[in-house]
Amino acid sequence: MSTDAPGREPLDPALLARLSGLELRARTIVEGHLAGLHRSPRQGFSVEFAEHREYTPGDDLRYLDWKVFGKRDRFYLKQFEEETNFACQLVVDVSESMAYRSSRAALSKWEYASCLAAALAWLVLRQQDAVGLVAVDAEIRRTVRPSGQAAHLKQILQTLEQMRPEHESRLGAVLHELAERIPRRSLVLLVSDLFDEPDAVGQGLRHLRFRGHDVGVLHVIDPAEQDFPFGEATEFVGLEGLGSEPVEPQHLEAAYRAEFEAFLRRAAAQCRDLGVDYRLIRTDEPPDRALWQFLVQRRRTR
């Protein structure tokens, strides 16, 4: 299967950066580049189903289970445990580290993450399911309660546009709080650079899974954070209160690359072990391709 949406050229982040307003950016990603995603989030995002029941005329054909048909030569439908109460909670990291944008990226991590969240909200609402938003850093900054009303998108977009990355991250602690606050089993999609203690983040994700939530992680990084393209003496300015330090990059390049790659491997392994869908996304990557691959990956594993 192609890694891109059928019949479309991947969307250049530089083009996205030239568009004014989050609504236009989200519309460009969804309407222009993810038009092939017609399935309900109950299939694409996967709320677990409890049982099958036999098809009767008038039932929604989207929920036919073709694997069962192949075995029994009869039509059965997936009956979802929360079929009438599906909700997707978008948890977006708005900590200060998300403000970073290198010269290799057209968008900061926060701008890119906002586009991903807005596009996901658009997709869920288009399927007439409920979506909510939680903006987090060291605490829960803003929440938009889940709703399936089409007009709800504007509230989500406005909230994202109003947020500014300016506080430190305590992502692990916030995930624990969310696990207790989200009242029923939901799809929880975290959009973050995961810059917190890895064990704390892992325990927070574990808590969400323990509470029965279906969890996905869109791990957003800047290309310079992975590639370390610095050749000359550079002053590195730490975000989230870490100060600044003049550095000769050649003296630490190998150690930095090894440490960062270990961080990425650990994040992916934690998610895999917890049954959390994970996708590493660089901000120089076409956002439509990243979302397409993430959703296709979820369908294949459900």
Short mmCIF file of N, CA and C in Angstrom, two decimals, residues 124-190:
data_model
loop_
_atom_site.label_atom_id
_atom_site.label_comp_id
_atom_site.label_asym_id
_atom_site.label_seq_id
_atom_site.Cartn_x
_atom_site.Cartn_y
_atom_site.Cartn_z
N VAL A 124 -12.91 13.58 12.71
CA VAL A 124 -13.86 12.96 13.63
C VAL A 124 -15.25 13.58 13.48
N LEU A 125 -15.31 14.90 13.43
CA LEU A 125 -16.61 15.58 13.32
C LEU A 125 -17.27 15.30 11.99
N ARG A 126 -16.47 15.13 10.95
CA ARG A 126 -17.04 14.82 9.63
C ARG A 126 -17.77 13.48 9.67
N GLN A 127 -17.33 12.58 10.57
CA GLN A 127 -17.99 11.29 10.71
C GLN A 127 -19.08 11.32 11.78
N GLN A 128 -19.43 12.54 12.24
CA GLN A 128 -20.52 12.73 13.20
C GLN A 128 -20.25 12.05 14.54
N ASP A 129 -18.99 12.04 14.94
CA ASP A 129 -18.62 11.56 16.26
C ASP A 129 -18.12 12.73 17.09
N ALA A 130 -17.96 12.50 18.38
CA ALA A 130 -17.61 13.57 19.31
C ALA A 130 -16.10 13.69 19.46
N VAL A 131 -15.63 14.92 19.55
CA VAL A 131 -14.21 15.17 19.75
C VAL A 131 -14.05 16.30 20.75
N GLY A 132 -13.05 16.16 21.63
CA GLY A 132 -12.73 17.20 22.59
C GLY A 132 -11.26 17.53 22.53
N LEU A 133 -10.85 18.59 23.22
CA LEU A 133 -9.47 19.06 23.19
C LEU A 133 -9.00 19.34 24.61
N VAL A 134 -7.77 18.93 24.90
CA VAL A 134 -7.12 19.27 26.17
C VAL A 134 -5.73 19.79 25.85
N ALA A 135 -5.44 21.03 26.25
CA ALA A 135 -4.11 21.62 26.06
C ALA A 135 -3.36 21.51 27.38
N VAL A 136 -2.14 20.95 27.35
CA VAL A 136 -1.43 20.65 28.59
C VAL A 136 0.02 21.12 28.53
N ASP A 137 0.59 21.41 29.70
CA ASP A 137 2.04 21.58 29.86
C ASP A 137 2.40 21.00 31.22
N ALA A 138 2.61 21.85 32.23
CA ALA A 138 2.81 21.34 33.58
C ALA A 138 1.48 21.04 34.24
N GLU A 139 0.40 21.48 33.62
CA GLU A 139 -0.95 21.26 34.12
C GLU A 139 -1.91 21.29 32.94
N ILE A 140 -3.16 21.06 33.22
CA ILE A 140 -4.18 21.16 32.18
C ILE A 140 -4.53 22.63 32.02
N ARG A 141 -4.20 23.19 30.85
CA ARG A 141 -4.39 24.63 30.63
C ARG A 141 -5.79 24.98 30.12
N ARG A 142 -6.22 24.24 29.14
CA ARG A 142 -7.55 24.51 28.56
C ARG A 142 -8.21 23.20 28.18
N THR A 143 -9.52 23.16 28.28
CA THR A 143 -10.26 21.99 27.84
C THR A 143 -11.46 22.43 27.02
N VAL A 144 -11.75 21.65 26.02
CA VAL A 144 -12.99 21.81 25.25
C VAL A 144 -13.71 20.47 25.33
N ARG A 145 -14.86 20.46 25.94
CA ARG A 145 -15.58 19.21 26.16
C ARG A 145 -15.97 18.56 24.83
N PRO A 146 -15.96 17.22 24.77
CA PRO A 146 -16.31 16.54 23.52
C PRO A 146 -17.73 16.85 23.06
N SER A 147 -17.86 17.03 21.78
CA SER A 147 -19.16 17.24 21.14
C SER A 147 -19.08 16.75 19.72
N GLY A 148 -20.22 16.36 19.17
CA GLY A 148 -20.28 15.92 17.79
C GLY A 148 -20.90 16.94 16.86
N GLN A 149 -21.19 18.12 17.37
CA GLN A 149 -21.79 19.17 16.55
C GLN A 149 -20.76 19.77 15.60
N ALA A 150 -21.17 20.01 14.37
CA ALA A 150 -20.24 20.54 13.36
C ALA A 150 -19.66 21.88 13.80
N ALA A 151 -20.47 22.70 14.48
CA ALA A 151 -20.00 24.02 14.91
C ALA A 151 -18.94 23.93 15.99
N HIS A 152 -18.78 22.75 16.57
CA HIS A 152 -17.79 22.54 17.64
C HIS A 152 -16.37 22.73 17.12
N LEU A 153 -16.15 22.52 15.84
CA LEU A 153 -14.81 22.66 15.27
C LEU A 153 -14.26 24.06 15.48
N LYS A 154 -15.11 25.06 15.32
CA LYS A 154 -14.65 26.44 15.47
C LYS A 154 -14.12 26.69 16.88
N GLN A 155 -14.78 26.13 17.89
CA GLN A 155 -14.31 26.31 19.26
C GLN A 155 -12.94 25.65 19.47
N ILE A 156 -12.75 24.48 18.89
CA ILE A 156 -11.46 23.80 19.00
C ILE A 156 -10.36 24.60 18.30
N LEU A 157 -10.65 25.08 17.10
CA LEU A 157 -9.66 25.87 16.35
C LEU A 157 -9.32 27.15 17.09
N GLN A 158 -10.31 27.83 17.64
CA GLN A 158 -10.06 29.07 18.36
C GLN A 158 -9.20 28.83 19.59
N THR A 159 -9.47 27.73 20.29
CA THR A 159 -8.68 27.40 21.47
C THR A 159 -7.23 27.14 21.11
N LEU A 160 -7.00 26.37 20.06
CA LEU A 160 -5.64 26.10 19.61
C LEU A 160 -4.92 27.40 19.21
N GLU A 161 -5.61 28.28 18.52
CA GLU A 161 -4.98 29.52 18.07
C GLU A 161 -4.66 30.46 19.22
N GLN A 162 -5.40 30.34 20.32
CA GLN A 162 -5.17 31.22 21.47
C GLN A 162 -4.02 30.76 22.36
N MET A 163 -3.64 29.49 22.26
CA MET A 163 -2.61 28.95 23.14
C MET A 163 -1.21 29.37 22.69
N ARG A 164 -0.33 29.56 23.67
CA ARG A 164 1.07 29.91 23.39
C ARG A 164 1.98 29.03 24.25
N PRO A 165 2.97 28.38 23.65
CA PRO A 165 3.89 27.54 24.43
C PRO A 165 4.81 28.41 25.29
N GLU A 166 4.65 28.36 26.61
CA GLU A 166 5.45 29.24 27.46
C GLU A 166 5.75 28.66 28.84
N HIS A 167 5.30 27.47 29.16
CA HIS A 167 5.53 26.89 30.48
C HIS A 167 6.26 25.56 30.35
N GLU A 168 6.86 25.11 31.44
CA GLU A 168 7.56 23.84 31.43
C GLU A 168 6.58 22.67 31.32
N SER A 169 7.12 21.51 31.01
CA SER A 169 6.29 20.32 30.83
C SER A 169 6.39 19.39 32.03
N ARG A 170 5.24 18.89 32.47
CA ARG A 170 5.17 17.77 33.39
C ARG A 170 4.15 16.80 32.81
N LEU A 171 4.48 16.30 31.64
CA LEU A 171 3.52 15.52 30.87
C LEU A 171 3.07 14.27 31.61
N GLY A 172 4.00 13.58 32.24
CA GLY A 172 3.64 12.35 32.94
C GLY A 172 2.58 12.59 33.99
N ALA A 173 2.76 13.61 34.83
CA ALA A 173 1.79 13.92 35.88
C ALA A 173 0.44 14.30 35.30
N VAL A 174 0.45 15.06 34.21
CA VAL A 174 -0.81 15.48 33.58
C VAL A 174 -1.56 14.28 33.01
N LEU A 175 -0.83 13.32 32.44
CA LEU A 175 -1.50 12.13 31.91
C LEU A 175 -2.18 11.33 33.01
N HIS A 176 -1.56 11.26 34.18
CA HIS A 176 -2.21 10.61 35.32
C HIS A 176 -3.52 11.32 35.67
N GLU A 177 -3.47 12.65 35.69
CA GLU A 177 -4.68 13.42 36.02
C GLU A 177 -5.77 13.20 34.97
N LEU A 178 -5.38 13.17 33.72
CA LEU A 178 -6.36 12.95 32.65
C LEU A 178 -6.98 11.56 32.74
N ALA A 179 -6.16 10.58 33.10
CA ALA A 179 -6.68 9.21 33.22
C ALA A 179 -7.82 9.15 34.24
N GLU A 180 -7.75 9.97 35.28
CA GLU A 180 -8.80 9.99 36.29
C GLU A 180 -9.97 10.89 35.90
N ARG A 181 -9.70 11.91 35.08
CA ARG A 181 -10.74 12.89 34.76
C ARG A 181 -11.61 12.50 33.57
N ILE A 182 -11.04 11.80 32.60
CA ILE A 182 -11.84 11.40 31.44
C ILE A 182 -12.84 10.35 31.91
N PRO A 183 -14.13 10.62 31.83
CA PRO A 183 -15.11 9.82 32.57
C PRO A 183 -15.41 8.44 32.00
N ARG A 184 -15.23 8.23 30.74
CA ARG A 184 -15.57 6.93 30.17
C ARG A 184 -14.53 6.57 29.12
N ARG A 185 -14.58 5.32 28.70
CA ARG A 185 -13.59 4.85 27.73
C ARG A 185 -13.65 5.70 26.47
N SER A 186 -12.50 6.21 26.09
CA SER A 186 -12.41 7.11 24.94
C SER A 186 -11.17 6.77 24.13
N LEU A 187 -11.11 7.36 22.95
CA LEU A 187 -9.87 7.37 22.19
C LEU A 187 -9.10 8.60 22.61
N VAL A 188 -7.89 8.43 23.13
CA VAL A 188 -7.06 9.54 23.58
C VAL A 188 -5.86 9.63 22.65
N LEU A 189 -5.76 10.72 21.91
CA LEU A 189 -4.64 10.94 20.99
C LEU A 189 -3.76 12.05 21.53
N LEU A 190 -2.54 11.70 21.88
CA LEU A 190 -1.57 12.64 22.43
C LEU A 190 -0.66 13.16 21.33
#
